[in-house]
Amino acid sequence: MVSSKPGSSFGPSHHDSGVSSIEKLITDDSVIEVPQNYVISDQESPVSDGTILATIPTIDMRQLVLINQSANKDELEKLHSTCKEWGIFQLVNHGVSSALLDKVKQDLEAFFNLPLEEKMRYKVRPGDVEGYGTVVKSQDQKLDWGNRLYMFTNPRRKPHLFPELPTSLRNTLEWYMLELQRIARTLLGFMGKLLKMKMEEMEELFQDGLQSLRMTQYPPCPQPGLVGGLRPHSDGSGITILHQVNGVQGLQIKKDGAWFPVIFNHGAFVVNVGDILEILSDGLYKSIEHRVIVNPEKERISIAMFFMPKLESEIGPVTALRDPQKPPSPGKIGMEKFVENYFAHNLNGKTPLERIRTKDGEENTTA
């Protein structure tokens, strides 16, 4: 397990029967209306069906790692401007084989197709956030239209979760995580350089840091406009690497106050800046608010891997980036406190990051 502290202090929760009700709904032909606890009355509609899609940046990892510095300069500048202006990009030529991605698809589909009673072996336990199912913090909470398995995978793992997964899935995820760790190290290294951090500073911060996986199945919904697959939020990570497993679209981002769909290039990963990188960059890099909508006919499966600093570290703006013309930023916050704050509340836009920047947030920081 990650540790007894994070596992028990992320706020009250319990496994919710909504996990089984979703599965019953999609197998019961007589059910044609969405239950009220899934209906989101204030959901904003996207303003575009795709006119902005071509402008979402694509970063070529092969160009980034070229030894010839003049050859990779343009790609580095593109990465820098993308993190400042968008906070999200598609990553191509990342080196992860199509054979591995096919195996991830095969094993995740097999897991989500298991009988409910088998998946409930991994259910979220009281007082925890890890496991299969929905974390419920209040009786009137609106539930996401999705079945998800969430777990920390580094530096420690809870013995009843990852080690007990079906053998094929466990082995595939081990292979997959090694590949994404390689990608994350490379990207974070370049981002640190662009943020004028010392060469070893970013590496030390994230080396053997917290890492977690969220695997989600979004079943078809008869009334997709009434529900949300995943509520609007920004990630409490340094970076997140997302793979759209079965090719069904559904991710949307909030840019300039409006929601736009993201169409994945085949075989590409989507990488987004998280709240921690926004803090480190003193707001220069932007964590992107995003959400998931569901499909009326097709199931969507995705897997996201989150990369965070080690639990005992403190995070705050990089000294070299502090602007004397701007109001002073809050002091450093302990990573453990940051994680506790993030998981203590329901997903709601960029609220966790905003809390850190309020007076209350400043009182919880250390200089």
Short mmCIF file of C-alpha atoms in Angstrom, two decimals:
data_model
loop_
_atom_site.label_atom_id
_atom_site.label_comp_id
_atom_site.label_asym_id
_atom_site.label_seq_id
_atom_site.Cartn_x
_atom_site.Cartn_y
_atom_site.Cartn_z
CA MET A 1 0.00 0.00 0.00
CA VAL A 2 1.09 3.62 -0.40
CA SER A 3 1.09 4.09 3.36
CA SER A 4 -1.38 3.93 6.18
CA LYS A 5 -1.57 7.73 6.27
CA PRO A 6 -2.80 8.46 2.73
CA GLY A 7 -5.00 5.41 2.73
CA SER A 8 -6.84 6.47 5.86
CA SER A 9 -6.78 10.26 5.78
CA PHE A 10 -8.18 11.19 2.37
CA GLY A 11 -11.62 11.84 3.88
CA PRO A 12 -14.63 9.67 4.68
CA SER A 13 -15.91 7.39 1.94
CA HIS A 14 -17.63 4.10 1.42
CA HIS A 15 -18.34 1.79 -1.45
CA ASP A 16 -21.57 2.84 -3.10
CA SER A 17 -24.31 0.64 -4.51
CA GLY A 18 -24.25 2.89 -7.60
CA VAL A 19 -21.60 0.58 -9.03
CA SER A 20 -24.07 -2.28 -9.19
CA SER A 21 -26.97 -0.06 -10.25
CA ILE A 22 -25.10 1.10 -13.35
CA GLU A 23 -24.44 -2.49 -14.34
CA LYS A 24 -28.06 -3.41 -13.68
CA LEU A 25 -29.23 -0.43 -15.72
CA ILE A 26 -27.25 -1.38 -18.80
CA THR A 27 -28.45 -4.99 -18.64
CA ASP A 28 -32.10 -4.24 -17.84
CA ASP A 29 -33.97 -3.43 -21.06
CA SER A 30 -36.96 -2.13 -19.09
CA VAL A 31 -34.97 0.78 -17.66
CA ILE A 32 -35.17 3.75 -20.03
CA GLU A 33 -34.68 6.69 -17.64
CA VAL A 34 -31.60 7.71 -15.71
CA PRO A 35 -31.96 7.64 -11.89
CA GLN A 36 -31.89 11.08 -10.26
CA ASN A 37 -28.63 10.49 -8.41
CA TYR A 38 -26.88 10.43 -11.81
CA VAL A 39 -28.70 13.42 -13.35
CA ILE A 40 -26.56 16.57 -13.56
CA SER A 41 -28.84 19.55 -14.09
CA ASP A 42 -26.10 22.19 -14.41
CA GLN A 43 -23.95 20.46 -17.04
CA GLU A 44 -22.61 22.91 -19.62
CA SER A 45 -22.82 21.94 -23.29
CA PRO A 46 -19.78 22.11 -25.58
CA VAL A 47 -19.73 25.09 -27.92
CA SER A 48 -18.11 23.24 -30.80
CA ASP A 49 -18.34 19.88 -32.51
CA GLY A 50 -14.75 20.05 -33.65
CA THR A 51 -13.68 23.38 -35.14
CA ILE A 52 -10.95 23.82 -32.54
CA LEU A 53 -9.63 20.27 -32.64
CA ALA A 54 -6.91 20.80 -35.22
CA THR A 55 -5.27 23.45 -33.01
CA ILE A 56 -4.70 21.17 -30.02
CA PRO A 57 -0.91 20.75 -30.07
CA THR A 58 0.89 17.52 -30.85
CA ILE A 59 4.35 16.91 -29.39
CA ASP A 60 6.71 14.49 -31.12
CA MET A 61 8.77 12.68 -28.49
CA ARG A 62 11.23 11.45 -31.09
CA GLN A 63 12.08 15.08 -31.90
CA LEU A 64 12.43 15.96 -28.22
CA VAL A 65 15.10 13.37 -27.53
CA LEU A 66 17.27 14.04 -30.58
CA ILE A 67 20.93 14.43 -29.65
CA ASN A 68 21.27 17.26 -32.16
CA GLN A 69 20.29 20.26 -30.01
CA SER A 70 19.40 22.48 -32.94
CA ALA A 71 17.03 19.80 -34.24
CA ASN A 72 15.05 19.48 -31.01
CA LYS A 73 14.98 23.20 -30.18
CA ASP A 74 11.73 23.82 -32.05
CA GLU A 75 10.01 20.90 -30.32
CA LEU A 76 11.17 22.12 -26.90
CA GLU A 77 9.82 25.59 -27.60
CA LYS A 78 6.56 24.02 -28.75
CA LEU A 79 6.35 22.00 -25.52
CA HIS A 80 6.95 25.14 -23.46
CA SER A 81 4.31 27.22 -25.23
CA THR A 82 1.84 24.33 -25.14
CA CYS A 83 2.15 23.90 -21.37
CA LYS A 84 1.67 27.65 -20.92
CA GLU A 85 -1.25 28.16 -23.29
CA TRP A 86 -3.04 24.80 -23.26
CA GLY A 87 -1.88 22.54 -20.45
CA ILE A 88 -2.59 19.52 -22.65
CA PHE A 89 -1.11 17.89 -25.73
CA GLN A 90 -1.09 14.69 -27.71
CA LEU A 91 2.18 12.76 -27.61
CA VAL A 92 3.22 10.82 -30.70
CA ASN A 93 6.26 8.65 -31.46
CA HIS A 94 6.40 7.79 -27.76
CA GLY A 95 7.93 4.36 -28.27
CA VAL A 96 5.17 2.26 -26.67
CA SER A 97 4.43 -0.65 -28.99
CA SER A 98 1.03 -1.25 -30.54
CA ALA A 99 1.31 -4.84 -29.29
CA LEU A 100 1.40 -3.61 -25.68
CA LEU A 101 -1.51 -1.21 -26.23
CA ASP A 102 -3.52 -4.04 -27.79
CA LYS A 103 -2.77 -6.20 -24.74
CA VAL A 104 -3.90 -3.41 -22.40
CA LYS A 105 -7.16 -3.23 -24.34
CA GLN A 106 -7.68 -6.99 -24.23
CA ASP A 107 -7.00 -7.31 -20.50
CA LEU A 108 -9.00 -4.26 -19.41
CA GLU A 109 -12.01 -5.34 -21.45
CA ALA A 110 -11.74 -8.78 -19.84
CA PHE A 111 -11.63 -7.23 -16.37
CA PHE A 112 -14.65 -4.98 -16.86
CA ASN A 113 -16.56 -7.93 -18.33
CA LEU A 114 -16.06 -9.99 -15.17
CA PRO A 115 -19.19 -10.68 -13.09
CA LEU A 116 -19.90 -7.89 -10.62
CA GLU A 117 -19.28 -10.14 -7.62
CA GLU A 118 -15.73 -10.80 -8.84
CA LYS A 119 -14.97 -7.11 -9.33
CA MET A 120 -16.37 -6.37 -5.89
CA ARG A 121 -13.38 -8.22 -4.43
CA TYR A 122 -11.53 -4.96 -5.15
CA LYS A 123 -14.24 -2.59 -3.90
CA VAL A 124 -13.44 0.72 -2.23
CA ARG A 125 -13.27 0.12 1.51
CA PRO A 126 -14.61 2.51 4.17
CA GLY A 127 -12.31 5.48 4.70
CA ASP A 128 -10.37 4.85 1.49
CA VAL A 129 -10.23 6.13 -2.09
CA GLU A 130 -8.57 3.12 -3.70
CA GLY A 131 -10.40 0.21 -5.24
CA TYR A 132 -13.32 -0.54 -7.52
CA GLY A 133 -16.38 1.66 -7.33
CA THR A 134 -17.47 5.16 -6.44
CA VAL A 135 -16.21 7.17 -3.48
CA VAL A 136 -19.29 8.74 -1.86
CA LYS A 137 -18.84 11.64 0.56
CA SER A 138 -22.47 12.77 0.98
CA GLN A 139 -25.98 11.40 0.55
CA ASP A 140 -26.92 14.01 -2.08
CA GLN A 141 -23.76 13.53 -4.15
CA LYS A 142 -24.26 13.26 -7.89
CA LEU A 143 -22.60 10.11 -9.22
CA ASP A 144 -20.51 9.72 -12.35
CA TRP A 145 -21.74 7.37 -15.06
CA GLY A 146 -18.74 5.09 -14.93
CA ASN A 147 -17.19 2.04 -13.30
CA ARG A 148 -13.62 2.67 -12.22
CA LEU A 149 -10.71 0.92 -10.58
CA TYR A 150 -8.30 3.32 -8.89
CA MET A 151 -5.12 2.40 -7.04
CA PHE A 152 -1.73 3.71 -6.02
CA THR A 153 1.06 1.71 -7.62
CA ASN A 154 4.16 3.45 -6.25
CA PRO A 155 5.98 3.50 -3.90
CA ARG A 156 3.83 0.86 -2.17
CA ARG A 157 0.70 -1.09 -3.08
CA LYS A 158 -2.21 -2.29 -1.00
CA PRO A 159 -2.03 -6.08 -0.86
CA HIS A 160 -5.71 -6.66 -1.69
CA LEU A 161 -5.63 -4.58 -4.89
CA PHE A 162 -2.83 -4.67 -7.48
CA PRO A 163 -1.21 -7.93 -6.26
CA GLU A 164 -4.60 -9.68 -6.46
CA LEU A 165 -5.56 -8.57 -9.98
CA PRO A 166 -6.00 -11.28 -12.62
CA THR A 167 -2.51 -12.45 -13.58
CA SER A 168 -2.64 -11.37 -17.21
CA LEU A 169 -3.87 -7.87 -16.35
CA ARG A 170 -1.33 -7.48 -13.56
CA ASN A 171 1.58 -8.48 -15.81
CA THR A 172 0.37 -6.24 -18.63
CA LEU A 173 0.03 -3.25 -16.31
CA GLU A 174 3.54 -3.81 -14.93
CA TRP A 175 4.90 -3.63 -18.48
CA TYR A 176 2.71 -0.65 -19.33
CA MET A 177 3.74 1.29 -16.21
CA LEU A 178 7.43 0.81 -16.95
CA GLU A 179 6.92 2.34 -20.37
CA LEU A 180 4.96 5.30 -19.01
CA GLN A 181 7.50 5.89 -16.26
CA ARG A 182 10.12 6.22 -19.01
CA ILE A 183 7.95 8.76 -20.83
CA ALA A 184 7.17 10.72 -17.65
CA ARG A 185 10.85 10.95 -16.66
CA THR A 186 11.70 12.33 -20.08
CA LEU A 187 8.87 14.86 -20.20
CA LEU A 188 9.37 16.05 -16.62
CA GLY A 189 13.09 16.41 -17.26
CA PHE A 190 12.48 18.67 -20.25
CA MET A 191 9.79 20.62 -18.38
CA GLY A 192 12.19 21.19 -15.49
CA LYS A 193 14.80 22.49 -17.90
CA LEU A 194 12.26 24.83 -19.49
CA LEU A 195 11.24 26.06 -16.02
CA LYS A 196 14.89 26.86 -15.21
CA MET A 197 15.09 24.23 -12.52
CA LYS A 198 18.42 22.67 -11.63
CA MET A 199 19.02 19.46 -13.54
CA GLU A 200 18.68 17.25 -10.47
CA GLU A 201 15.82 19.21 -8.86
CA MET A 202 12.90 17.82 -10.89
CA GLU A 203 14.39 14.32 -10.89
CA GLU A 204 14.77 14.29 -7.09
CA LEU A 205 11.24 15.61 -6.63
CA PHE A 206 9.55 12.91 -8.71
CA GLN A 207 12.00 10.03 -8.28
CA ASP A 208 10.14 7.21 -6.52
CA GLY A 209 7.21 9.60 -6.16
CA LEU A 210 3.53 8.79 -5.82
CA GLN A 211 2.07 7.11 -8.88
CA SER A 212 -1.46 5.88 -9.42
CA LEU A 213 -3.68 4.34 -12.07
CA ARG A 214 -7.33 5.00 -12.84
CA MET A 215 -8.97 2.52 -15.21
CA THR A 216 -12.51 3.47 -16.19
CA GLN A 217 -15.34 1.89 -18.13
CA TYR A 218 -18.04 4.32 -19.26
CA PRO A 219 -21.09 2.24 -20.24
CA PRO A 220 -23.52 3.52 -22.90
CA CYS A 221 -26.28 5.71 -21.48
CA PRO A 222 -29.83 6.03 -22.88
CA GLN A 223 -29.85 9.75 -21.97
CA PRO A 224 -26.21 10.87 -22.25
CA GLY A 225 -27.05 14.56 -22.06
CA LEU A 226 -28.26 14.16 -18.48
CA VAL A 227 -25.17 12.51 -16.99
CA GLY A 228 -21.44 12.95 -16.73
CA GLY A 229 -18.83 10.25 -17.14
CA LEU A 230 -16.38 12.23 -15.01
CA ARG A 231 -17.14 15.59 -13.40
CA PRO A 232 -15.14 18.70 -14.45
CA HIS A 233 -11.82 18.85 -12.62
CA SER A 234 -8.11 19.41 -12.93
CA ASP A 235 -5.72 16.66 -11.86
CA GLY A 236 -3.82 16.76 -8.57
CA SER A 237 -0.69 15.48 -10.30
CA GLY A 238 2.49 16.78 -11.86
CA ILE A 239 1.48 15.30 -15.18
CA THR A 240 -1.12 12.75 -16.24
CA ILE A 241 -0.75 10.39 -19.20
CA LEU A 242 -4.05 9.19 -20.64
CA HIS A 243 -4.67 6.33 -23.07
CA GLN A 244 -8.05 5.99 -24.75
CA VAL A 245 -8.13 2.21 -24.75
CA ASN A 246 -10.89 1.31 -27.20
CA GLY A 247 -10.92 4.39 -29.42
CA VAL A 248 -14.30 5.76 -28.31
CA GLN A 249 -14.17 9.53 -27.81
CA GLY A 250 -15.50 11.38 -24.78
CA LEU A 251 -12.81 13.67 -23.33
CA GLN A 252 -13.56 17.40 -23.29
CA ILE A 253 -11.40 20.32 -22.14
CA LYS A 254 -12.31 23.78 -20.90
CA LYS A 255 -10.48 26.49 -22.81
CA ASP A 256 -11.22 30.20 -22.65
CA GLY A 257 -14.34 29.48 -20.62
CA ALA A 258 -15.90 27.02 -23.08
CA TRP A 259 -15.94 23.23 -23.44
CA PHE A 260 -14.43 21.57 -26.51
CA PRO A 261 -14.12 17.89 -27.46
CA VAL A 262 -10.69 16.30 -27.86
CA ILE A 263 -10.33 13.80 -30.69
CA PHE A 264 -7.43 11.41 -30.11
CA ASN A 265 -5.01 10.57 -32.89
CA HIS A 266 -4.71 6.81 -33.26
CA GLY A 267 -1.96 5.48 -30.99
CA ALA A 268 -1.28 8.85 -29.35
CA PHE A 269 -1.29 9.51 -25.62
CA VAL A 270 -2.86 12.64 -24.19
CA VAL A 271 -0.65 14.32 -21.59
CA ASN A 272 -2.00 17.05 -19.36
CA VAL A 273 -0.45 19.41 -16.85
CA GLY A 274 -1.66 18.87 -13.29
CA ASP A 275 -2.07 21.23 -10.35
CA ILE A 276 1.36 20.39 -8.94
CA LEU A 277 3.16 21.53 -12.09
CA GLU A 278 1.08 24.71 -12.09
CA ILE A 279 2.26 25.33 -8.51
CA LEU A 280 5.91 24.59 -9.35
CA SER A 281 5.80 26.92 -12.35
CA ASP A 282 4.12 29.69 -10.31
CA GLY A 283 1.18 29.61 -12.70
CA LEU A 284 3.26 29.71 -15.88
CA TYR A 285 2.08 26.22 -16.84
CA LYS A 286 -1.68 25.72 -16.61
CA SER A 287 -3.42 22.64 -15.28
CA ILE A 288 -6.29 21.96 -17.67
CA GLU A 289 -9.86 21.52 -16.50
CA HIS A 290 -11.45 18.54 -18.23
CA ARG A 291 -14.42 16.19 -18.09
CA VAL A 292 -15.79 13.06 -19.76
CA ILE A 293 -19.14 12.73 -21.50
CA VAL A 294 -20.75 9.38 -22.28
CA ASN A 295 -21.98 7.80 -25.49
CA PRO A 296 -25.57 6.64 -26.11
CA GLU A 297 -24.45 3.48 -27.92
CA LYS A 298 -20.78 2.73 -27.30
CA GLU A 299 -18.79 1.77 -24.23
CA ARG A 300 -15.65 3.82 -23.60
CA ILE A 301 -12.60 2.53 -21.71
CA SER A 302 -9.64 4.65 -20.66
CA ILE A 303 -6.58 4.33 -18.45
CA ALA A 304 -4.87 7.31 -16.82
CA MET A 305 -1.55 7.26 -14.98
CA PHE A 306 -0.78 10.06 -12.54
CA PHE A 307 2.75 11.16 -11.60
CA MET A 308 3.30 13.09 -8.35
CA PRO A 309 6.27 14.01 -6.15
CA LYS A 310 7.27 11.80 -3.25
CA LEU A 311 5.00 12.04 -0.22
CA GLU A 312 7.61 13.55 2.11
CA SER A 313 8.47 16.41 -0.28
CA GLU A 314 7.29 20.01 -0.22
CA ILE A 315 6.05 21.79 -3.32
CA GLY A 316 6.14 25.47 -4.12
CA PRO A 317 7.08 27.86 -6.94
CA VAL A 318 10.52 27.46 -8.47
CA THR A 319 12.69 30.30 -7.14
CA ALA A 320 13.99 31.28 -10.58
CA LEU A 321 10.43 31.91 -11.82
CA ARG A 322 9.19 34.20 -9.06
CA ASP A 323 8.04 37.50 -10.52
CA PRO A 324 8.59 40.50 -8.21
CA GLN A 325 5.78 42.33 -10.04
CA LYS A 326 3.23 39.68 -9.04
CA PRO A 327 1.64 39.22 -5.61
CA PRO A 328 3.71 36.75 -3.57
CA SER A 329 2.67 33.13 -3.97
CA PRO A 330 1.73 30.99 -0.98
CA GLY A 331 4.68 29.25 0.62
CA LYS A 332 5.45 25.60 0.14
CA ILE A 333 2.89 22.97 1.00
CA GLY A 334 3.73 19.46 2.11
CA MET A 335 2.87 16.82 -0.46
CA GLU A 336 1.02 14.76 2.14
CA LYS A 337 -1.19 17.75 3.03
CA PHE A 338 -1.76 18.47 -0.67
CA VAL A 339 -2.92 14.90 -1.33
CA GLU A 340 -5.19 14.90 1.73
CA ASN A 341 -6.80 18.17 0.62
CA TYR A 342 -7.29 16.94 -2.93
CA PHE A 343 -9.06 13.72 -1.96
CA ALA A 344 -11.09 15.26 0.87
CA HIS A 345 -13.57 16.88 -1.53
CA ASN A 346 -15.59 15.89 -4.57
CA LEU A 347 -14.20 16.78 -7.98
CA ASN A 348 -15.17 20.36 -8.77
CA GLY A 349 -13.23 22.29 -11.39
CA LYS A 350 -9.93 23.69 -10.13
CA THR A 351 -11.22 24.14 -6.58
CA PRO A 352 -8.39 22.16 -4.87
CA LEU A 353 -5.78 24.45 -6.42
CA GLU A 354 -7.84 27.55 -5.61
CA ARG A 355 -8.08 26.47 -1.95
CA ILE A 356 -4.29 26.42 -1.70
CA ARG A 357 -4.17 30.00 -2.98
CA THR A 358 -6.73 31.31 -0.48
CA LYS A 359 -5.97 32.57 3.00
CA ASP A 360 -6.91 29.16 4.41
CA GLY A 361 -4.45 27.55 2.05
CA GLU A 362 -1.70 29.92 3.14
CA GLU A 363 -2.31 29.03 6.77
CA ASN A 364 -1.66 25.38 5.93
CA THR A 365 1.66 26.04 4.22
CA THR A 366 5.15 26.25 5.56
CA ALA A 367 7.71 28.79 4.44
#
